[in-house]
GROMACS .gro file of C-alpha atoms in nm:
model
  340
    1UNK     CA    1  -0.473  -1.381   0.949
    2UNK     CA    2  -0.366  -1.540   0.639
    3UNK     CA    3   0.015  -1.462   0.568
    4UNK     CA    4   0.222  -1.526   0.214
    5UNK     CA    5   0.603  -1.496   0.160
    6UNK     CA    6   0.723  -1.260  -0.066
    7UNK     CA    7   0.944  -1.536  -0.297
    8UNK     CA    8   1.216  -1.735  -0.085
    9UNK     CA    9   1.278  -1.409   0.150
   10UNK     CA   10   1.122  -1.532   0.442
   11UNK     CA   11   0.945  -1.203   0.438
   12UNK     CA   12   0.557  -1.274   0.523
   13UNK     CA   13   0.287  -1.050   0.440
   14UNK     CA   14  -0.067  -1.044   0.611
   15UNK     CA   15  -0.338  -1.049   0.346
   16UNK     CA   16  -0.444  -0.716   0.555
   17UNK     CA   17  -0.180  -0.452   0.585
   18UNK     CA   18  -0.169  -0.084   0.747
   19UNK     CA   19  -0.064   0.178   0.529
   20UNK     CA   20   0.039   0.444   0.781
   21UNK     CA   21   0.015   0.783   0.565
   22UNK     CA   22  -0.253   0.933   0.781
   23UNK     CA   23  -0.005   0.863   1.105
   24UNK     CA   24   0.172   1.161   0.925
   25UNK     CA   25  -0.099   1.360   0.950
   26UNK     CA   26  -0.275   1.309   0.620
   27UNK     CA   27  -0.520   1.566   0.532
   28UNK     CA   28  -0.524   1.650   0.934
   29UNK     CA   29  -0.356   1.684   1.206
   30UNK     CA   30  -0.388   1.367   1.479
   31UNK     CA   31  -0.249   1.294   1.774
   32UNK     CA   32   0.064   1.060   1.869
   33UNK     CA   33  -0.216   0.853   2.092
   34UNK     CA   34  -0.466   0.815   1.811
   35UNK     CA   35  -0.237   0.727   1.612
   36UNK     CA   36  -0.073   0.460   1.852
   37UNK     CA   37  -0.466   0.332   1.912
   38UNK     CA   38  -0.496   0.258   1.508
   39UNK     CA   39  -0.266   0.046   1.554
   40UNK     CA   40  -0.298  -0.140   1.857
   41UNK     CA   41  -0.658  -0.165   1.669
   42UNK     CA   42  -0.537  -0.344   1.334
   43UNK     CA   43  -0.250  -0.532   1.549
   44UNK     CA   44  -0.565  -0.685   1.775
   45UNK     CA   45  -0.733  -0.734   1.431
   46UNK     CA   46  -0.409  -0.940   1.346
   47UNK     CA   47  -0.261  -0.748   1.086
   48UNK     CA   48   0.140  -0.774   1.109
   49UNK     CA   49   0.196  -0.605   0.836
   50UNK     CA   50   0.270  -0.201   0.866
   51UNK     CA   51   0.381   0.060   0.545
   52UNK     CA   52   0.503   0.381   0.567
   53UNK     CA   53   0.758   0.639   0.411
   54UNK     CA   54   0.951   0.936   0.485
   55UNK     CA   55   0.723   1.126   0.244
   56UNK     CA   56   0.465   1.087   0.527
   57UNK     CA   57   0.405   1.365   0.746
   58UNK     CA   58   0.835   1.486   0.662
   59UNK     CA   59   0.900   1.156   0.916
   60UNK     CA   60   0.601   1.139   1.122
   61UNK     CA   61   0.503   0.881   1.011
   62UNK     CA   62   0.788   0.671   1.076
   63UNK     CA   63   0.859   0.788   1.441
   64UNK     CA   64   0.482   0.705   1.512
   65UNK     CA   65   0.523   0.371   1.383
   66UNK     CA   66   0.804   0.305   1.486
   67UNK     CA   67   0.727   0.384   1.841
   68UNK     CA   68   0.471   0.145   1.885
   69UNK     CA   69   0.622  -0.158   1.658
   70UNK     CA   70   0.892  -0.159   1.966
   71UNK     CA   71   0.671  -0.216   2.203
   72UNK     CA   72   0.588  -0.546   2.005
   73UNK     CA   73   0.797  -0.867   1.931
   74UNK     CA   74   1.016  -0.783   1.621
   75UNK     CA   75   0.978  -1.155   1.498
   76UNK     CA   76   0.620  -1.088   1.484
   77UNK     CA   77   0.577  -0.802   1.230
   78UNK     CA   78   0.678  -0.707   0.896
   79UNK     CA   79   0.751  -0.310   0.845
   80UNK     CA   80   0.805  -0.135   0.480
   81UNK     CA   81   0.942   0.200   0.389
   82UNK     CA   82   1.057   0.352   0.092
   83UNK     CA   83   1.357   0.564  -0.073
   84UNK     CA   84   1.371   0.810  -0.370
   85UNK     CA   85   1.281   1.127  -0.140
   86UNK     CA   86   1.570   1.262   0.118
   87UNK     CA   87   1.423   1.471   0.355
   88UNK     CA   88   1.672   1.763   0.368
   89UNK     CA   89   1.656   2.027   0.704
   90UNK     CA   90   1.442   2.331   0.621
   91UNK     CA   91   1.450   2.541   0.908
   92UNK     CA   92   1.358   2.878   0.693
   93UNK     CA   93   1.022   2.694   0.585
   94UNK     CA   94   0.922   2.565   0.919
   95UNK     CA   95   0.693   2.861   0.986
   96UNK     CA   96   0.454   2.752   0.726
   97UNK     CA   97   0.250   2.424   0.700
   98UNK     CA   98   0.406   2.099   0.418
   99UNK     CA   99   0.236   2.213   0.098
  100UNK     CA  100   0.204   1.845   0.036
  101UNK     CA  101  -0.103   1.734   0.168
  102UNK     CA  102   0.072   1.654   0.526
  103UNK     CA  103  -0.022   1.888   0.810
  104UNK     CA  104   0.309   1.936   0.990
  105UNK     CA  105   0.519   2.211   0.961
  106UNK     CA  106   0.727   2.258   0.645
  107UNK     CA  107   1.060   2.220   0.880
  108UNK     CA  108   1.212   1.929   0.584
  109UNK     CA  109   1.218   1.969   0.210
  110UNK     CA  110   1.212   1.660   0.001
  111UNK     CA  111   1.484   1.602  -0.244
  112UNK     CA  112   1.426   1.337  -0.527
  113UNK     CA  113   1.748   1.131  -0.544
  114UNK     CA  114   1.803   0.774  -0.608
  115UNK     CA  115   2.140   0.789  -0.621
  116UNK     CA  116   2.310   0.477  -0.477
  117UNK     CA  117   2.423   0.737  -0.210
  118UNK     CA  118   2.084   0.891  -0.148
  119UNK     CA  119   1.961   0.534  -0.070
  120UNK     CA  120   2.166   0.465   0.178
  121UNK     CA  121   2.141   0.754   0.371
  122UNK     CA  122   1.767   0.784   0.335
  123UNK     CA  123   1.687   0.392   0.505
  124UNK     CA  124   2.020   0.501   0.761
  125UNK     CA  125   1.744   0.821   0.812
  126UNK     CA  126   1.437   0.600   0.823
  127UNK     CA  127   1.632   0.338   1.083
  128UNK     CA  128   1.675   0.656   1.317
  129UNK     CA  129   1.369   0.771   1.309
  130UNK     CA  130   1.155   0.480   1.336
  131UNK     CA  131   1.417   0.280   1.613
  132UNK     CA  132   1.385  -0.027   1.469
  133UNK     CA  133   1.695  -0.297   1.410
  134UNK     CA  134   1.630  -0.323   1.034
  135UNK     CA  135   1.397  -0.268   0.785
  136UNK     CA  136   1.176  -0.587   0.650
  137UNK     CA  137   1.080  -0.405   0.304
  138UNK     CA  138   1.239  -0.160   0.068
  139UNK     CA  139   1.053   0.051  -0.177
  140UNK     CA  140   1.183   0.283  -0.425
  141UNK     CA  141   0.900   0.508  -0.365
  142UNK     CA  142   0.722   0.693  -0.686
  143UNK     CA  143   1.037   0.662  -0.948
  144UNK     CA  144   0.816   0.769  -1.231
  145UNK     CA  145   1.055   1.026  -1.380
  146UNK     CA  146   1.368   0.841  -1.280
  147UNK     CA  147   1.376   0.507  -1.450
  148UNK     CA  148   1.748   0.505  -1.497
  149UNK     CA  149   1.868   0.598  -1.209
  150UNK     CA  150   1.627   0.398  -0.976
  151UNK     CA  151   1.670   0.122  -1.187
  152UNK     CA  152   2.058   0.084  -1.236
  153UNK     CA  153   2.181   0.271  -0.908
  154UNK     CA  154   1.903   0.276  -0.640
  155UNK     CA  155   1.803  -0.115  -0.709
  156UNK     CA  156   2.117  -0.245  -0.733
  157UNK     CA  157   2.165  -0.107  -0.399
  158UNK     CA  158   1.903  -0.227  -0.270
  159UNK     CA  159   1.968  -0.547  -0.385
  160UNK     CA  160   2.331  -0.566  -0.195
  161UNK     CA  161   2.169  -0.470   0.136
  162UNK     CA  162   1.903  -0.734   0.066
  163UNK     CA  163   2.232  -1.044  -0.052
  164UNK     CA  164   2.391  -0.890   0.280
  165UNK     CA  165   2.104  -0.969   0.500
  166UNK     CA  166   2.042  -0.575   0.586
  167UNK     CA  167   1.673  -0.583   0.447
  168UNK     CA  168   1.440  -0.867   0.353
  169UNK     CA  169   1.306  -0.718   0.046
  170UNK     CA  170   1.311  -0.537  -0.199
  171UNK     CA  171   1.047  -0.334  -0.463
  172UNK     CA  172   0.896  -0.069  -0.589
  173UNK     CA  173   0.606   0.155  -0.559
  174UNK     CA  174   0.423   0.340  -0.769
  175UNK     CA  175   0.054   0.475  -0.863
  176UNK     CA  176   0.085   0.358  -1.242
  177UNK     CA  177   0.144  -0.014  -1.378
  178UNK     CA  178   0.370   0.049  -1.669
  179UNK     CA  179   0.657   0.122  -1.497
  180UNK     CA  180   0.654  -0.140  -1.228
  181UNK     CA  181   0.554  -0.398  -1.514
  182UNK     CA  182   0.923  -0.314  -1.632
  183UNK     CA  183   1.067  -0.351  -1.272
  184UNK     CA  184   0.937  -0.735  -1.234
  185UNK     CA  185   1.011  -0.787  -1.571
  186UNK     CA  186   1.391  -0.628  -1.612
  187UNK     CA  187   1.500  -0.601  -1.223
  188UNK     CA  188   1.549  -0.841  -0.942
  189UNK     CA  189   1.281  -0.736  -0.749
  190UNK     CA  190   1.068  -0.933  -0.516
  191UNK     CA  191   0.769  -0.724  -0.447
  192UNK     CA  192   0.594  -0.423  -0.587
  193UNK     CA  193   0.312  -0.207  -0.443
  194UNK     CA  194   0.029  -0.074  -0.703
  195UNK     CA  195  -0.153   0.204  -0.584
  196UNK     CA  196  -0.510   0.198  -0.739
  197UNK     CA  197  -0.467   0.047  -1.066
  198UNK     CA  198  -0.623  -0.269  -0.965
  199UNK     CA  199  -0.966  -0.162  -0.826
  200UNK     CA  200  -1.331  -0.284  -0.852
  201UNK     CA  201  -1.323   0.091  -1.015
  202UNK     CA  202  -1.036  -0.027  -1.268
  203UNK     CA  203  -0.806  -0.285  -1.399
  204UNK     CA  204  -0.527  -0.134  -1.574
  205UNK     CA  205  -0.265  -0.361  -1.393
  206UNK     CA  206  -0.462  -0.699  -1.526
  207UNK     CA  207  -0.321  -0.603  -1.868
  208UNK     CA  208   0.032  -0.584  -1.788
  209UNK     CA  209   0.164  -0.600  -1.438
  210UNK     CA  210  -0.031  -0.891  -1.302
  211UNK     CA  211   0.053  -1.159  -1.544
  212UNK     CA  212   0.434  -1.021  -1.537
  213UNK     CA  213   0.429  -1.057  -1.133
  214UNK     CA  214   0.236  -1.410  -1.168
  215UNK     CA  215   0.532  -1.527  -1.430
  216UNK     CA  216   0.796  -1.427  -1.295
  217UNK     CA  217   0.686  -1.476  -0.923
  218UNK     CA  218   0.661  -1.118  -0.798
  219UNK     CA  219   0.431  -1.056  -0.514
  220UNK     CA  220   0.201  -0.743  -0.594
  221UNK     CA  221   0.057  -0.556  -0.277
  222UNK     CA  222  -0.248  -0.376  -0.389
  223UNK     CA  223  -0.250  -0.065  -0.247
  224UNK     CA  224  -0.533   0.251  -0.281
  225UNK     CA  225  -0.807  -0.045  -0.306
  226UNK     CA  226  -1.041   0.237  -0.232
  227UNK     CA  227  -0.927   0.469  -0.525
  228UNK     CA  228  -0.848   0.747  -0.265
  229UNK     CA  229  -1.211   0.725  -0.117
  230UNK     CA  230  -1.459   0.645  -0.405
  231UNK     CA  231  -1.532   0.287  -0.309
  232UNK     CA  232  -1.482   0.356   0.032
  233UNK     CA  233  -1.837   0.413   0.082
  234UNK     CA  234  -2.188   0.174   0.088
  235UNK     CA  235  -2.310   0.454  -0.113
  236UNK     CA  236  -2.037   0.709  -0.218
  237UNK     CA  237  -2.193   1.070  -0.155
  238UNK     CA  238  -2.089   1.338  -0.398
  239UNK     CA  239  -1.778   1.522  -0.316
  240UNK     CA  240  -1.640   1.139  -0.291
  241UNK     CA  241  -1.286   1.185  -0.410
  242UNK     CA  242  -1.061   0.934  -0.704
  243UNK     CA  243  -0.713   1.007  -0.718
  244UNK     CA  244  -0.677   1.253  -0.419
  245UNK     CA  245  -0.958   1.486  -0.635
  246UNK     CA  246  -1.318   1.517  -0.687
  247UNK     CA  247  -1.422   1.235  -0.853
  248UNK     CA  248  -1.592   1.343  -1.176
  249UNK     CA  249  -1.969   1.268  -1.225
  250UNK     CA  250  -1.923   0.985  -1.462
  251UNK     CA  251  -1.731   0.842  -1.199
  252UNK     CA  252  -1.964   0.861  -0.936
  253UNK     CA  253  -2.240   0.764  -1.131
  254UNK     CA  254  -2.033   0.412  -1.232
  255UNK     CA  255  -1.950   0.368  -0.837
  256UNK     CA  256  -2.291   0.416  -0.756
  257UNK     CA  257  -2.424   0.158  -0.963
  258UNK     CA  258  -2.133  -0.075  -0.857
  259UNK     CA  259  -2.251  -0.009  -0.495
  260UNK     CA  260  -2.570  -0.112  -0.588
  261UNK     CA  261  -2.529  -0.450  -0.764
  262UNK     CA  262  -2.270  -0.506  -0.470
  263UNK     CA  263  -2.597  -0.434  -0.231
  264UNK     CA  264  -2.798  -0.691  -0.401
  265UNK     CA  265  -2.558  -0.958  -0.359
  266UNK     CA  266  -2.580  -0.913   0.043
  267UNK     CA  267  -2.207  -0.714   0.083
  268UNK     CA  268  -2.130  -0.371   0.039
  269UNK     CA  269  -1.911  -0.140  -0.189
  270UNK     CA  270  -1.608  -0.162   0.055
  271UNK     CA  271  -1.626  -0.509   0.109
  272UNK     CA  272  -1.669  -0.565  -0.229
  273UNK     CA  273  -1.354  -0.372  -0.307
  274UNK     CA  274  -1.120  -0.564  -0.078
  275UNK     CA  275  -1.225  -0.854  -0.174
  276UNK     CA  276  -1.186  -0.811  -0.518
  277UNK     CA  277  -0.835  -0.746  -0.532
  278UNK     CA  278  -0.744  -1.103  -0.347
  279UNK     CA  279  -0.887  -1.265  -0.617
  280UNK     CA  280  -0.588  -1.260  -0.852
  281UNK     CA  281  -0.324  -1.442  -0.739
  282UNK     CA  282  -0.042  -1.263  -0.752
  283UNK     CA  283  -0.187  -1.008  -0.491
  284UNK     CA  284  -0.007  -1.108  -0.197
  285UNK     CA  285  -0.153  -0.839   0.035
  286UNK     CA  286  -0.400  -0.511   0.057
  287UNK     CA  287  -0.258  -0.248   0.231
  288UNK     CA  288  -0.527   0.000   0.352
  289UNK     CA  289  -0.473   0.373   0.503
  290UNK     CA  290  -0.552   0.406   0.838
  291UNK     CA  291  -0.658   0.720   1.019
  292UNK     CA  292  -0.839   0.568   1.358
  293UNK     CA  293  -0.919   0.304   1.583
  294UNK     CA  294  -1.245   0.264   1.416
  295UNK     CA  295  -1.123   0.265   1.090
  296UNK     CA  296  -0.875  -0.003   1.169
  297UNK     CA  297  -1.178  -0.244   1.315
  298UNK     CA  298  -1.383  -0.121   0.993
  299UNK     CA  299  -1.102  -0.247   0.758
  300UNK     CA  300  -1.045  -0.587   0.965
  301UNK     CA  301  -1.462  -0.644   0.958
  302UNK     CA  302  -1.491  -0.574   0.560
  303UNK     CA  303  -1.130  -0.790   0.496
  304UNK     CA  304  -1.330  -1.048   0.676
  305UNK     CA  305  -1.643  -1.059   0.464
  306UNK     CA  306  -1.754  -1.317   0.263
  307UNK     CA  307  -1.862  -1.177  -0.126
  308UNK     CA  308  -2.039  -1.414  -0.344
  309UNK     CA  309  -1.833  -1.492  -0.683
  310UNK     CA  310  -2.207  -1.428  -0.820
  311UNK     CA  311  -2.120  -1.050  -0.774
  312UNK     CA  312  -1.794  -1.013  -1.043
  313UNK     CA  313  -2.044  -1.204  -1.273
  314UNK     CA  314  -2.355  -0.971  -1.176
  315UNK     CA  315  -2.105  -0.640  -1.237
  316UNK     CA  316  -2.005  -0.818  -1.567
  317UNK     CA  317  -2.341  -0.840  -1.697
  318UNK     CA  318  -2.448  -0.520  -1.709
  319UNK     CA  319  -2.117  -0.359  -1.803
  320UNK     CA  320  -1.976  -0.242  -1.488
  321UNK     CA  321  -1.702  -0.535  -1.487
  322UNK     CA  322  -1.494  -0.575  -1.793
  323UNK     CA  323  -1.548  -0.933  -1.947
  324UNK     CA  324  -1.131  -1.046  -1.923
  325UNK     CA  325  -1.172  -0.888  -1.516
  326UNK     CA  326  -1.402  -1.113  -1.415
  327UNK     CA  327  -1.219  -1.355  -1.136
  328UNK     CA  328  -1.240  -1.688  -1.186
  329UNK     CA  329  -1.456  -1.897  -0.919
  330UNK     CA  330  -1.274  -1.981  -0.593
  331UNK     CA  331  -1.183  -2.356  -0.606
  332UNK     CA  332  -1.427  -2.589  -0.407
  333UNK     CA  333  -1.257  -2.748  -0.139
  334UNK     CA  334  -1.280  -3.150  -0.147
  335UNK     CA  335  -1.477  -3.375   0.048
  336UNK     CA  336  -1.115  -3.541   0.155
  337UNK     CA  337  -1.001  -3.144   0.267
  338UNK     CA  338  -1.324  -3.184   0.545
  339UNK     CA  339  -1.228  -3.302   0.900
  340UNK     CA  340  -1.487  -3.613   0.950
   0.00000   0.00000   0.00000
C-alpha cells in the first residue's frame, strides 16, 4: 500500500488507515476477538497505519490496539493517539453505562486539560495502556474551546517530546477546519486530522485548511470520509446518519443523487467517497472506522477502486460538485515511465 512521510519525521502513513473508535465499543458492545480480527483484516489488507484515543471506549480502545500491534514488528506500523481528555478514576459512576456514545461502563470521567502537565501524563496513560515503546503520532484531540492553552502549553510540549525523539509527530485533530487552519498556519505542527470537512458531501476544508497544509507542507489525514455514515452506502437508506445524527432530508436527497451519478460512472457512493479525498494533495492518508473483519476487507476493496475523473466532472455538472472542488485530472504517466 502506498505510504507518504509526514514532512522530514520519518513517520509514514498508509494511504488507508484504521481508525479504531468502534474497538471501544462504539455504538455497541464487541468483543476483544472481533476486535483483534478487524485488524488482523486491514493489517492483511496492508494498512500500517492504526488511530485511536483515550476518549475511545474510557481506554478500550487503546488496550485492544495495543494488544495486537505487539504481536507485530514495531518497525512496521505507525500508531496515533491523542491528548486534551485525562481519563480520571470514577468508581461511583461505574454502575451505569459512558453517556458518551461508548458502551463500557462509566468507571473513568474525562477531564479536558491541555495543560503541559495533563499532556504528559495522559500519553504516560496511553503508553500503559496500549504496551507499546512509544507513540508514532500525537494529537491534541478536539481543542475547539481551548485554543490558548492547546496552542501555547499542550503543543509546545508536544513539540519537546517530538525534538527529544519521544514521539514522531505531532498534530491536531478536530471535526472543524478553522481551527486547525490556524494550527498549520501559527504552530509547528506536522500533521492534522480533519474529520468530515472534506467529503464528496462537503468541502469546507478546500477553502482554508488545504491550501494552508499544501503551503506550508502539513500532511492532512482525512478522517470521517463517510460523514458518520451518509456516504457509506451504494444507496443511503433513510435513517442514514451525518454528523453522528439523522441526516436531514435535504441531505439525503443530495447523497442520493450523488450515489446515483457515482452509479453511472461504474463505482459506487463509498468508493467514490474515498477516492475523492486522495485527490488533493495534501491528503496524506484516509483513516476509516472499523467495526469488523468484513468491514476492514470492505474498506481495503473500495480504497482499491478505480473512479473515473469523468465522475467529479459529471457531479459538477449538474450541481452536486461545487465548480472550485472539482479535482484536477490525474497526470498521465509517460511513455518513458512504461517498462518496454
Amino acid at each position: 500500500m502506498k505510504t507518504t512521510e509526514v514532512r522530514g519525521t520519518g513517520v509514514r502513513l498508509t494511504a488507508l488507515g484504521l481508525g479504531a473508535a468502534p474497538a471501544g465499543n462504539l455504538y455497541r458492545a464487541t468483543t476483544d476477538e472481533e476486535a483483534h480480527a478487524t485488524f488482523r483484516t486491514a493489517w492483511d489488507a496492508g494498512v500500517r497505519y492504526f488511530d485511536t484515543a483515550p476518549h475511545y471506549g474510557l481506554g478500550l480502545s487503546e488496550r485492544r490496539l495495543g494488544a495486537f500491534l505487539r504481536t507485530r514488528p514495531r518497525d512496521e506500523l505507525v500508531v496515533s493517539t491523542k491528548v486534551g481528555r485525562l481519563l480520571v478514576p470514577s468508581p461511583e459512576t461505574a454502575d451505569r453505562t459512558d453517556p458518551e456514545m461508548f458502551e463500557v461502563p462509566a468507571d473513568a470521567r474525562r477531564v479536558w486539560d491541555f495543560s503541559r502537565d495533563g499532556v504528559l501524563r495522559s500519553l504516560e496513560s496511553s503508553l500503559e495502556r496500549t504496551g507499546l515503546d512509544r507513540i508514532d503520532v500525537v494529537y491534541l484531540h478536539d481543542p475547539d474551546d481551548h485554543w490558548e492553552q492547546a496552542a501555547h502549553e499542550a503543543l509546545p510540549a508536544l513539540v519537546e517530546l517530538r525534538e527529544q525523539g519521544v514521539i514522531g509527530a505531532v498534530g491536531a485533530g478536530m471535526n472543524q477546519s478553522a481551527m486547525l487552519t490556524r494550527f498549520v498556519n501559527e504552530t509547528d505542527v506536522d500533521v492534522v486530522m480533519c474529520a468530515g470537512r472534506f467529503t464528496l458531501l462537503e468541502q469546507p476544508a478546500l477553502a482554508d485548511l488545504l491550501p494552508a497544509a499544501a503551503e506550508r507542507g502539513v500532511a492532512v489525514v482525512a478522517a470521517a470520509v463517510y460523514n458518520s455514515g451518509i456516504l457509506a452506502y451504494d444507496d443511503p437508506p433513510s435513517g442514514a446518519t451525518y454528523n453522528y445524527a439523522p441526516a436531514a432530508a435535504d441531505l439525503l436527497d443530495r447523497a442520493r443523487r450523488i450515489a446515483a451519478v457515482c452509479a453511472d460512472h461504474g463505482v459506487t457512493l463509498p468508493q467514490a467517497a474515498l477516492a475523492y479525498v486522495r485527490t488533493h494533495p495534501a491528503v496524506a492518508s484516509t483513516v476509516v472506522g472499523l467495526g469488523n473483519p468484513e468491514h476492514a476487507r470492505q474498506a481495503a476493496d473500495r480504497a482499491g477502486a478505480v473512479v473515473p475523473d469523468g465522475l467529479w466532472r459529471a457531479l459538477a455538472d449538474v450541481g452536486l460538485l461545487a465548480e472550485g472542488a472539482v479535482p484536477a485530472p490525474a497526470p498521465v504517466p509517460s511513455e518513458s515511465n512504461h517498462p518496454a
